[in-house]
Amino acid sequence: MSKLTVDVSNAGVVPRNDYAEILKKIVAEGHCPFCLEHLFKHHTKPILFEGEHWVVTENFKPYAGTVHHFLIIVRKHVERIGDLPQGAGDELVDLHRQLANQYGFEGSTLLWREGATDMTGASVRHLHFQIIVARQRDDNTEPLTALVGFKPK
């Protein structure tokens, strides 16, 4: 495993309980936590939907305040969208549709994670999508916080 497959430093920017500690264990074990043969060594949520190219699960360390936080993870270890096989994009849209229908959300944020973690803020360098469903804005809500990259100081 490349030392860049898991980036523990990004996990501490928006703290989520013991997530950084779990990533340190994964680094010590030397595997990609999103490859299917390793996914359930630390991931505690079941697979909700499966396709030829993707699996869908809940994020086991969701961003604080979310109603739902799903992960759509490519089955094969792929780091860049350009390396996906034909048909993977259509299946991704179908899986999103299934989630929206089953969970009844009317809006979501799709966060696409690919490539270099020191640019994207991702913790895992394995192509995945996060579907984040928040609450409707009103006087009793505040913005969710997520790391999506870096800017100059």
mmCIF file of C-alpha atoms in Angstrom, residues 10-128:
data_model
loop_
_atom_site.group_PDB
_atom_site.id
_atom_site.type_symbol
_atom_site.label_atom_id
_atom_site.label_comp_id
_atom_site.label_asym_id
_atom_site.label_seq_id
_atom_site.Cartn_x
_atom_site.Cartn_y
_atom_site.Cartn_z
ATOM 1 C CA ASN A 10 -7.061 15.119 7.042
ATOM 2 C CA ALA A 11 -9.198 13.206 9.551
ATOM 3 C CA GLY A 12 -8.337 15.695 12.281
ATOM 4 C CA VAL A 13 -9.390 18.849 10.424
ATOM 5 C CA VAL A 14 -13.093 18.206 11.060
ATOM 6 C CA PRO A 15 -12.872 15.846 14.068
ATOM 7 C CA ARG A 16 -15.297 12.905 14.196
ATOM 8 C CA ASN A 17 -14.834 11.064 17.479
ATOM 9 C CA ASP A 18 -12.101 8.421 17.112
ATOM 10 C CA TYR A 19 -11.872 8.473 13.293
ATOM 11 C CA ALA A 20 -8.204 9.517 13.208
ATOM 12 C CA GLU A 21 -7.301 6.709 15.636
ATOM 13 C CA ILE A 22 -9.084 4.167 13.435
ATOM 14 C CA LEU A 23 -7.175 5.448 10.392
ATOM 15 C CA LYS A 24 -3.880 5.070 12.273
ATOM 16 C CA LYS A 25 -4.726 1.399 12.850
ATOM 17 C CA ILE A 26 -5.547 0.965 9.157
ATOM 18 C CA VAL A 27 -2.203 2.515 8.171
ATOM 19 C CA ALA A 28 -0.416 0.123 10.542
ATOM 20 C CA GLU A 29 -2.272 -2.829 8.973
ATOM 21 C CA GLY A 30 -1.155 -1.682 5.528
ATOM 22 C CA HIS A 31 -4.354 -1.936 3.481
ATOM 23 C CA CYS A 32 -6.840 0.271 1.674
ATOM 24 C CA PRO A 33 -9.934 0.475 3.895
ATOM 25 C CA PHE A 34 -12.287 0.925 0.910
ATOM 26 C CA CYS A 35 -11.196 -2.158 -1.010
ATOM 27 C CA LEU A 36 -13.970 -4.706 -0.450
ATOM 28 C CA GLU A 37 -11.704 -7.369 1.027
ATOM 29 C CA HIS A 38 -10.824 -4.900 3.818
ATOM 30 C CA LEU A 39 -13.959 -2.737 4.097
ATOM 31 C CA PHE A 40 -15.490 -4.503 7.074
ATOM 32 C CA LYS A 41 -12.320 -4.752 9.152
ATOM 33 C CA HIS A 42 -13.210 -1.344 10.603
ATOM 34 C CA HIS A 43 -16.386 -0.228 8.839
ATOM 35 C CA THR A 44 -19.418 -1.070 10.960
ATOM 36 C CA LYS A 45 -22.349 -0.301 8.646
ATOM 37 C CA PRO A 46 -23.906 -2.854 6.262
ATOM 38 C CA ILE A 47 -23.998 -2.570 2.497
ATOM 39 C CA LEU A 48 -27.323 -0.999 1.496
ATOM 40 C CA PHE A 49 -27.125 -1.459 -2.285
ATOM 41 C CA GLU A 50 -24.705 -3.210 -4.605
ATOM 42 C CA GLY A 51 -24.054 -2.868 -8.277
ATOM 43 C CA GLU A 52 -21.537 -4.220 -10.728
ATOM 44 C CA HIS A 53 -19.192 -1.265 -10.086
ATOM 45 C CA TRP A 54 -20.253 0.217 -6.730
ATOM 46 C CA VAL A 55 -21.336 -0.555 -3.192
ATOM 47 C CA VAL A 56 -23.420 1.820 -1.082
ATOM 48 C CA THR A 57 -23.210 2.017 2.679
ATOM 49 C CA GLU A 58 -23.704 4.581 5.393
ATOM 50 C CA ASN A 59 -20.657 6.495 6.532
ATOM 51 C CA PHE A 60 -19.739 5.005 9.901
ATOM 52 C CA LYS A 61 -18.345 8.379 11.026
ATOM 53 C CA PRO A 62 -20.884 10.818 9.537
ATOM 54 C CA TYR A 63 -20.413 14.573 9.591
ATOM 55 C CA ALA A 64 -22.058 16.073 12.672
ATOM 56 C CA GLY A 65 -25.656 17.110 12.139
ATOM 57 C CA THR A 66 -26.395 15.118 8.999
ATOM 58 C CA VAL A 67 -29.712 13.349 8.525
ATOM 59 C CA HIS A 68 -27.978 10.764 6.293
ATOM 60 C CA HIS A 69 -24.366 10.413 5.196
ATOM 61 C CA PHE A 70 -23.862 7.702 2.590
ATOM 62 C CA LEU A 71 -20.730 6.399 0.865
ATOM 63 C CA ILE A 72 -20.736 5.081 -2.674
ATOM 64 C CA ILE A 73 -17.451 3.232 -3.093
ATOM 65 C CA VAL A 74 -16.104 1.850 -6.345
ATOM 66 C CA ARG A 75 -15.537 -1.926 -6.021
ATOM 67 C CA LYS A 76 -12.186 -2.009 -7.803
ATOM 68 C CA HIS A 77 -9.316 0.010 -6.334
ATOM 69 C CA VAL A 78 -9.539 3.065 -8.566
ATOM 70 C CA GLU A 79 -8.222 6.459 -7.561
ATOM 71 C CA ARG A 80 -9.383 8.624 -10.497
ATOM 72 C CA ILE A 81 -12.744 8.916 -12.229
ATOM 73 C CA GLY A 82 -11.057 8.549 -15.626
ATOM 74 C CA ASP A 83 -10.067 4.990 -14.725
ATOM 75 C CA LEU A 84 -13.648 3.772 -14.293
ATOM 76 C CA PRO A 85 -15.005 1.205 -16.739
ATOM 77 C CA GLN A 86 -17.866 1.941 -19.125
ATOM 78 C CA GLY A 87 -21.236 1.873 -17.427
ATOM 79 C CA ALA A 88 -19.990 2.907 -13.975
ATOM 80 C CA GLY A 89 -21.373 6.434 -14.315
ATOM 81 C CA ASP A 90 -24.869 5.270 -15.260
ATOM 82 C CA GLU A 91 -24.874 2.838 -12.363
ATOM 83 C CA LEU A 92 -23.800 5.599 -9.965
ATOM 84 C CA VAL A 93 -26.803 7.707 -10.997
ATOM 85 C CA ASP A 94 -29.105 4.700 -10.571
ATOM 86 C CA LEU A 95 -27.764 4.035 -7.063
ATOM 87 C CA HIS A 96 -28.301 7.671 -6.087
ATOM 88 C CA ARG A 97 -31.861 7.415 -7.379
ATOM 89 C CA GLN A 98 -32.434 4.278 -5.281
ATOM 90 C CA LEU A 99 -31.149 6.037 -2.155
ATOM 91 C CA ALA A 100 -33.347 9.089 -2.737
ATOM 92 C CA ASN A 101 -36.394 6.890 -3.300
ATOM 93 C CA GLN A 102 -35.805 4.645 -0.292
ATOM 94 C CA TYR A 103 -34.828 7.387 2.171
ATOM 95 C CA GLY A 104 -37.147 10.071 0.794
ATOM 96 C CA PHE A 105 -34.735 12.989 0.641
ATOM 97 C CA GLU A 106 -35.499 15.927 -1.619
ATOM 98 C CA GLY A 107 -32.008 17.398 -1.674
ATOM 99 C CA SER A 108 -28.459 16.263 -1.033
ATOM 100 C CA THR A 109 -24.838 17.236 -1.457
ATOM 101 C CA LEU A 110 -22.701 14.955 -3.596
ATOM 102 C CA LEU A 111 -19.044 15.077 -2.600
ATOM 103 C CA TRP A 112 -16.763 13.394 -5.112
ATOM 104 C CA ARG A 113 -13.395 12.230 -3.737
ATOM 105 C CA GLU A 114 -10.599 11.257 -6.120
ATOM 106 C CA GLY A 115 -6.861 11.512 -6.366
ATOM 107 C CA ALA A 116 -4.369 13.213 -4.082
ATOM 108 C CA THR A 117 -5.626 13.505 -0.518
ATOM 109 C CA ASP A 118 -3.368 16.494 0.159
ATOM 110 C CA MET A 119 -5.451 18.400 -2.407
ATOM 111 C CA THR A 120 -8.958 17.029 -1.792
ATOM 112 C CA GLY A 121 -9.099 16.742 1.981
ATOM 113 C CA ALA A 122 -10.111 13.087 1.684
ATOM 114 C CA SER A 123 -8.846 10.565 4.199
ATOM 115 C CA VAL A 124 -8.821 7.613 1.769
ATOM 116 C CA ARG A 125 -7.279 7.642 -1.706
ATOM 117 C CA HIS A 126 -9.841 5.325 -3.295
ATOM 118 C CA LEU A 127 -12.522 6.823 -5.539
ATOM 119 C CA HIS A 128 -15.731 7.347 -3.607
#
